[in-house]
Amino acid sequence: SQTIHQWPATLVQPVGSPLSLECTVEGTSNPNLYWYRQAAGRGLQLLFYSVGIGQISSEVPQNLSASRPQDRQFILSSKKLLLSDSGFYLCARQGAQETQYFGPGTRLLVL
Amino acid sequence: GNSVTQMEGPVTLSEEAFLTINCTYTATGYPSLFWYVQYPGEGLQLLLKATKADDKGSNKGFEATYRKETTSFHLEKGSVQVSDSAVYFCALARQAGTALIFGKGTTLSVSS
């Protein structure tokens, strides 16, 4: 089966600290992968997507970055977190007929 | 550009009531349409989808019909349960290989 893992599940970080969120996918090769952010009371905002190793497209300019060092690994990073980075971060992979399948998410609170 | 508009929540219903959550879209061509559900503290789960006009997606008693004439994909369920309490997102596929465009989500609360 195709499974998406996200780590960590929950994170509390001070403003100005770095960030690294990891997403790994099992059971599929060369998937399109996506990072979304869900802020409290809002919908989903696409942050980055990747169609292959080393290929990253950014949808929204901000202090976040993404990398894809391996086929099934997608990492979201920041050098210095802002209060506005708080939210629920979701990784997704693309399946058939444009369907997207989501991981369990990482809840980030920046204080 | 492409966009999705869904009704504002929260929607509060009693158990066994009829549910409708409206969703309309703006898009070029005929994109695939989706409903996702998010239970508290979890990621999104695909609830149902339709890939062409007049298709009806269905799952777990939920239904939605792709109406190109009204550019709508309303979600319905004949009898809701407390366990249906969640946030529901309507989405469309922008184009093959790219991300989905989501509505803002509608919170459903069902009481017994």
Short mmCIF file of N, CA and C in Angstrom, two decimals, chain B residues 9-110:
data_model
loop_
_atom_site.label_atom_id
_atom_site.label_comp_id
_atom_site.label_asym_id
_atom_site.label_seq_id
_atom_site.Cartn_x
_atom_site.Cartn_y
_atom_site.Cartn_z
N GLY B 9 -19.36 28.03 7.03
CA GLY B 9 -19.88 27.27 8.16
C GLY B 9 -19.95 28.14 9.38
N PRO B 10 -20.13 27.54 10.55
CA PRO B 10 -20.35 26.10 10.69
C PRO B 10 -21.79 25.70 10.38
N VAL B 11 -21.93 24.46 10.00
CA VAL B 11 -23.25 23.87 9.80
C VAL B 11 -23.53 22.97 10.99
N THR B 12 -24.63 23.23 11.66
CA THR B 12 -25.00 22.46 12.85
C THR B 12 -26.29 21.73 12.59
N LEU B 13 -26.26 20.40 12.73
CA LEU B 13 -27.43 19.57 12.45
C LEU B 13 -27.67 18.56 13.57
N SER B 14 -28.88 18.10 13.64
CA SER B 14 -29.20 16.98 14.54
C SER B 14 -28.99 15.68 13.79
N GLU B 15 -28.74 14.64 14.55
CA GLU B 15 -28.54 13.32 13.95
C GLU B 15 -29.74 12.96 13.10
N GLU B 16 -29.47 12.35 11.95
CA GLU B 16 -30.47 11.89 10.96
C GLU B 16 -31.02 13.01 10.10
N ALA B 17 -30.54 14.21 10.25
CA ALA B 17 -30.97 15.31 9.38
C ALA B 17 -30.32 15.18 8.01
N PHE B 18 -30.91 15.90 7.04
CA PHE B 18 -30.37 15.92 5.67
C PHE B 18 -29.29 16.99 5.58
N LEU B 19 -28.22 16.65 4.87
CA LEU B 19 -27.08 17.57 4.75
C LEU B 19 -26.89 18.00 3.31
N THR B 20 -26.68 19.29 3.12
CA THR B 20 -26.20 19.82 1.85
C THR B 20 -25.10 20.83 2.15
N ILE B 21 -23.97 20.67 1.51
CA ILE B 21 -22.90 21.67 1.56
C ILE B 21 -22.66 22.11 0.12
N ASN B 22 -22.89 23.39 -0.14
CA ASN B 22 -22.78 23.89 -1.51
C ASN B 22 -21.34 24.15 -1.90
N CYS B 23 -21.04 23.84 -3.16
CA CYS B 23 -19.73 24.11 -3.72
C CYS B 23 -19.91 24.52 -5.18
N THR B 24 -19.35 25.66 -5.54
CA THR B 24 -19.33 26.08 -6.94
C THR B 24 -17.89 26.36 -7.34
N TYR B 25 -17.63 26.29 -8.63
CA TYR B 25 -16.26 26.46 -9.07
C TYR B 25 -16.19 27.35 -10.31
N THR B 26 -15.02 27.88 -10.52
CA THR B 26 -14.70 28.63 -11.73
C THR B 26 -13.46 28.00 -12.32
N ALA B 27 -13.56 27.59 -13.57
CA ALA B 27 -12.42 26.92 -14.20
C ALA B 27 -12.57 26.94 -15.71
N THR B 28 -11.44 26.83 -16.37
CA THR B 28 -11.47 26.64 -17.82
C THR B 28 -11.54 25.14 -18.08
N GLY B 29 -12.32 24.75 -19.04
CA GLY B 29 -12.45 23.34 -19.34
C GLY B 29 -13.29 22.62 -18.31
N TYR B 30 -13.03 21.35 -18.14
CA TYR B 30 -13.82 20.51 -17.24
C TYR B 30 -12.88 19.78 -16.29
N PRO B 31 -12.54 20.45 -15.19
CA PRO B 31 -11.59 19.84 -14.26
C PRO B 31 -12.23 18.72 -13.46
N SER B 32 -11.43 17.82 -12.93
CA SER B 32 -11.92 16.85 -11.96
C SER B 32 -12.27 17.57 -10.67
N LEU B 33 -13.30 17.07 -9.99
CA LEU B 33 -13.77 17.71 -8.75
C LEU B 33 -13.73 16.70 -7.60
N PHE B 34 -13.49 17.21 -6.40
CA PHE B 34 -13.27 16.34 -5.24
C PHE B 34 -13.96 16.91 -4.00
N TRP B 35 -14.31 16.01 -3.11
CA TRP B 35 -14.64 16.36 -1.73
C TRP B 35 -13.69 15.60 -0.82
N TYR B 36 -13.06 16.35 0.10
CA TYR B 36 -12.21 15.78 1.12
C TYR B 36 -12.83 16.04 2.49
N VAL B 37 -12.53 15.16 3.44
CA VAL B 37 -13.00 15.33 4.81
C VAL B 37 -11.81 15.31 5.75
N GLN B 38 -11.87 16.19 6.74
CA GLN B 38 -10.80 16.27 7.74
C GLN B 38 -11.40 16.12 9.13
N TYR B 39 -11.09 15.02 9.80
CA TYR B 39 -11.53 14.82 11.17
C TYR B 39 -10.56 15.54 12.11
N PRO B 40 -11.00 15.91 13.29
CA PRO B 40 -10.18 16.70 14.20
C PRO B 40 -8.78 16.14 14.39
N GLY B 41 -7.78 16.98 14.17
CA GLY B 41 -6.39 16.60 14.41
C GLY B 41 -5.78 15.70 13.36
N GLU B 42 -6.49 15.46 12.26
CA GLU B 42 -5.99 14.53 11.25
C GLU B 42 -5.75 15.23 9.92
N GLY B 43 -5.14 14.50 8.99
CA GLY B 43 -4.97 14.99 7.63
C GLY B 43 -6.27 14.86 6.85
N LEU B 44 -6.21 15.21 5.58
CA LEU B 44 -7.40 15.13 4.74
C LEU B 44 -7.55 13.74 4.14
N GLN B 45 -8.80 13.29 4.07
CA GLN B 45 -9.09 12.02 3.43
C GLN B 45 -10.00 12.27 2.23
N LEU B 46 -9.72 11.60 1.15
CA LEU B 46 -10.60 11.70 -0.01
C LEU B 46 -11.95 11.10 0.33
N LEU B 47 -13.00 11.85 0.11
CA LEU B 47 -14.35 11.35 0.38
C LEU B 47 -14.99 10.83 -0.91
N LEU B 48 -14.95 11.65 -1.96
CA LEU B 48 -15.47 11.22 -3.25
C LEU B 48 -14.95 12.14 -4.34
N LYS B 49 -15.12 11.71 -5.59
CA LYS B 49 -14.66 12.54 -6.70
C LYS B 49 -15.50 12.28 -7.94
N ALA B 50 -15.39 13.21 -8.88
CA ALA B 50 -16.04 13.05 -10.19
C ALA B 50 -15.11 13.65 -11.24
N THR B 51 -14.94 12.95 -12.31
CA THR B 51 -13.94 13.38 -13.29
C THR B 51 -14.54 14.00 -14.55
N LYS B 52 -15.84 13.87 -14.75
CA LYS B 52 -16.43 14.51 -15.92
C LYS B 52 -17.87 14.91 -15.63
N ALA B 53 -18.40 15.75 -16.47
CA ALA B 53 -19.74 16.29 -16.28
C ALA B 53 -20.78 15.18 -16.16
N ASP B 54 -21.72 15.39 -15.23
CA ASP B 54 -22.84 14.49 -14.94
C ASP B 54 -22.42 13.25 -14.15
N ASP B 55 -21.13 13.09 -13.87
CA ASP B 55 -20.69 11.99 -13.00
C ASP B 55 -21.22 12.23 -11.59
N LYS B 56 -21.56 11.16 -10.91
CA LYS B 56 -21.92 11.24 -9.49
C LYS B 56 -20.89 10.47 -8.71
N GLY B 57 -20.23 11.15 -7.77
CA GLY B 57 -19.35 10.48 -6.84
C GLY B 57 -20.12 10.12 -5.59
N SER B 58 -19.78 8.97 -4.99
CA SER B 58 -20.49 8.58 -3.77
C SER B 58 -19.58 7.75 -2.88
N ASN B 59 -19.80 7.88 -1.57
CA ASN B 59 -19.00 7.13 -0.61
C ASN B 59 -19.59 7.35 0.77
N LYS B 60 -19.73 6.31 1.55
CA LYS B 60 -20.19 6.38 2.94
C LYS B 60 -21.51 7.12 3.07
N GLY B 61 -22.38 7.03 2.09
CA GLY B 61 -23.68 7.69 2.14
C GLY B 61 -23.65 9.11 1.63
N PHE B 62 -22.49 9.65 1.32
CA PHE B 62 -22.36 10.98 0.75
C PHE B 62 -22.42 10.88 -0.77
N GLU B 63 -22.98 11.93 -1.39
CA GLU B 63 -23.05 11.98 -2.85
C GLU B 63 -22.78 13.40 -3.32
N ALA B 64 -22.26 13.51 -4.54
CA ALA B 64 -22.12 14.82 -5.19
C ALA B 64 -22.15 14.58 -6.69
N THR B 65 -22.85 15.46 -7.41
CA THR B 65 -22.97 15.32 -8.85
C THR B 65 -22.30 16.51 -9.53
N TYR B 66 -21.49 16.22 -10.50
CA TYR B 66 -20.76 17.22 -11.27
C TYR B 66 -21.74 17.88 -12.26
N ARG B 67 -22.09 19.14 -12.00
CA ARG B 67 -23.05 19.86 -12.83
C ARG B 67 -22.32 20.96 -13.58
N LYS B 68 -22.08 20.75 -14.87
CA LYS B 68 -21.33 21.76 -15.62
C LYS B 68 -22.19 22.98 -15.93
N GLU B 69 -23.51 22.78 -16.03
CA GLU B 69 -24.38 23.90 -16.38
C GLU B 69 -24.48 24.93 -15.26
N THR B 70 -24.31 24.45 -14.03
CA THR B 70 -24.34 25.36 -12.89
C THR B 70 -22.96 25.48 -12.23
N THR B 71 -21.97 24.87 -12.82
CA THR B 71 -20.60 24.78 -12.27
C THR B 71 -20.63 24.50 -10.78
N SER B 72 -21.32 23.41 -10.43
CA SER B 72 -21.48 23.09 -9.01
C SER B 72 -21.14 21.63 -8.74
N PHE B 73 -20.87 21.37 -7.46
CA PHE B 73 -20.55 20.00 -7.01
C PHE B 73 -20.97 19.92 -5.55
N HIS B 74 -22.26 20.03 -5.31
CA HIS B 74 -22.78 20.08 -3.94
C HIS B 74 -22.72 18.72 -3.27
N LEU B 75 -22.34 18.72 -2.01
CA LEU B 75 -22.25 17.49 -1.23
C LEU B 75 -23.55 17.27 -0.48
N GLU B 76 -24.07 16.03 -0.52
CA GLU B 76 -25.31 15.71 0.16
C GLU B 76 -25.20 14.38 0.89
N LYS B 77 -25.97 14.31 1.97
CA LYS B 77 -26.14 13.04 2.68
C LYS B 77 -27.54 13.03 3.26
N GLY B 78 -28.21 11.91 3.11
CA GLY B 78 -29.61 11.83 3.51
C GLY B 78 -29.83 11.82 5.01
N SER B 79 -28.89 11.27 5.75
CA SER B 79 -29.08 11.12 7.20
C SER B 79 -27.70 11.16 7.86
N VAL B 80 -27.39 12.29 8.47
CA VAL B 80 -26.05 12.42 9.05
C VAL B 80 -25.98 11.77 10.42
N GLN B 81 -24.76 11.41 10.80
CA GLN B 81 -24.48 10.81 12.09
C GLN B 81 -23.49 11.69 12.85
N VAL B 82 -23.44 11.49 14.14
CA VAL B 82 -22.50 12.26 14.97
C VAL B 82 -21.07 12.09 14.45
N SER B 83 -20.76 10.89 13.98
CA SER B 83 -19.41 10.60 13.48
C SER B 83 -19.07 11.34 12.19
N ASP B 84 -20.05 11.98 11.57
CA ASP B 84 -19.79 12.79 10.36
C ASP B 84 -19.27 14.18 10.70
N SER B 85 -19.24 14.52 11.96
CA SER B 85 -18.74 15.84 12.37
C SER B 85 -17.28 15.97 11.94
N ALA B 86 -17.00 16.99 11.15
CA ALA B 86 -15.67 17.15 10.55
C ALA B 86 -15.68 18.43 9.73
N VAL B 87 -14.53 18.71 9.10
CA VAL B 87 -14.45 19.81 8.14
C VAL B 87 -14.42 19.21 6.75
N TYR B 88 -15.23 19.75 5.86
CA TYR B 88 -15.35 19.24 4.50
C TYR B 88 -14.82 20.27 3.51
N PHE B 89 -13.96 19.79 2.60
CA PHE B 89 -13.33 20.66 1.62
C PHE B 89 -13.72 20.21 0.21
N CYS B 90 -14.14 21.18 -0.58
CA CYS B 90 -14.35 20.97 -2.00
C CYS B 90 -13.07 21.38 -2.74
N ALA B 91 -12.72 20.66 -3.80
CA ALA B 91 -11.48 20.98 -4.51
C ALA B 91 -11.61 20.65 -5.99
N LEU B 92 -10.80 21.32 -6.79
CA LEU B 92 -10.73 20.98 -8.21
C LEU B 92 -9.28 20.79 -8.61
N ALA B 93 -9.08 20.01 -9.65
CA ALA B 93 -7.74 19.77 -10.18
C ALA B 93 -7.47 20.84 -11.21
N ARG B 94 -6.44 21.62 -10.94
CA ARG B 94 -6.12 22.76 -11.81
C ARG B 94 -5.75 22.27 -13.21
N GLN B 95 -4.88 21.33 -13.25
CA GLN B 95 -4.52 20.67 -14.50
C GLN B 95 -3.71 19.45 -14.13
N ALA B 96 -3.55 18.56 -15.04
CA ALA B 96 -2.89 17.29 -14.75
C ALA B 96 -1.48 17.53 -14.23
N GLY B 97 -1.17 16.88 -13.12
CA GLY B 97 0.18 16.95 -12.58
C GLY B 97 0.44 18.09 -11.63
N THR B 98 -0.54 18.93 -11.38
CA THR B 98 -0.33 20.03 -10.45
C THR B 98 -1.28 19.91 -9.27
N ALA B 99 -1.16 20.86 -8.37
CA ALA B 99 -1.88 20.78 -7.11
C ALA B 99 -3.38 21.02 -7.29
N LEU B 100 -4.11 20.64 -6.26
CA LEU B 100 -5.54 20.92 -6.23
C LEU B 100 -5.78 22.33 -5.71
N ILE B 101 -6.90 22.89 -6.12
CA ILE B 101 -7.34 24.17 -5.57
C ILE B 101 -8.49 23.87 -4.63
N PHE B 102 -8.36 24.31 -3.39
CA PHE B 102 -9.34 23.99 -2.36
C PHE B 102 -10.22 25.17 -2.01
N GLY B 103 -11.45 24.86 -1.63
CA GLY B 103 -12.29 25.84 -0.97
C GLY B 103 -11.81 26.02 0.46
N LYS B 104 -12.44 26.93 1.20
CA LYS B 104 -11.98 27.25 2.54
C LYS B 104 -12.43 26.25 3.59
N GLY B 105 -13.28 25.33 3.21
CA GLY B 105 -13.72 24.32 4.16
C GLY B 105 -15.01 24.71 4.87
N THR B 106 -15.82 23.71 5.15
CA THR B 106 -17.07 23.91 5.89
C THR B 106 -17.09 22.97 7.07
N THR B 107 -17.25 23.54 8.25
CA THR B 107 -17.28 22.72 9.46
C THR B 107 -18.70 22.22 9.70
N LEU B 108 -18.82 20.92 9.86
CA LEU B 108 -20.11 20.29 10.16
C LEU B 108 -20.08 19.75 11.58
N SER B 109 -21.09 20.09 12.33
CA SER B 109 -21.22 19.59 13.69
C SER B 109 -22.58 18.91 13.81
N VAL B 110 -22.57 17.62 14.16
CA VAL B 110 -23.80 16.86 14.29
C VAL B 110 -23.98 16.46 15.74
#
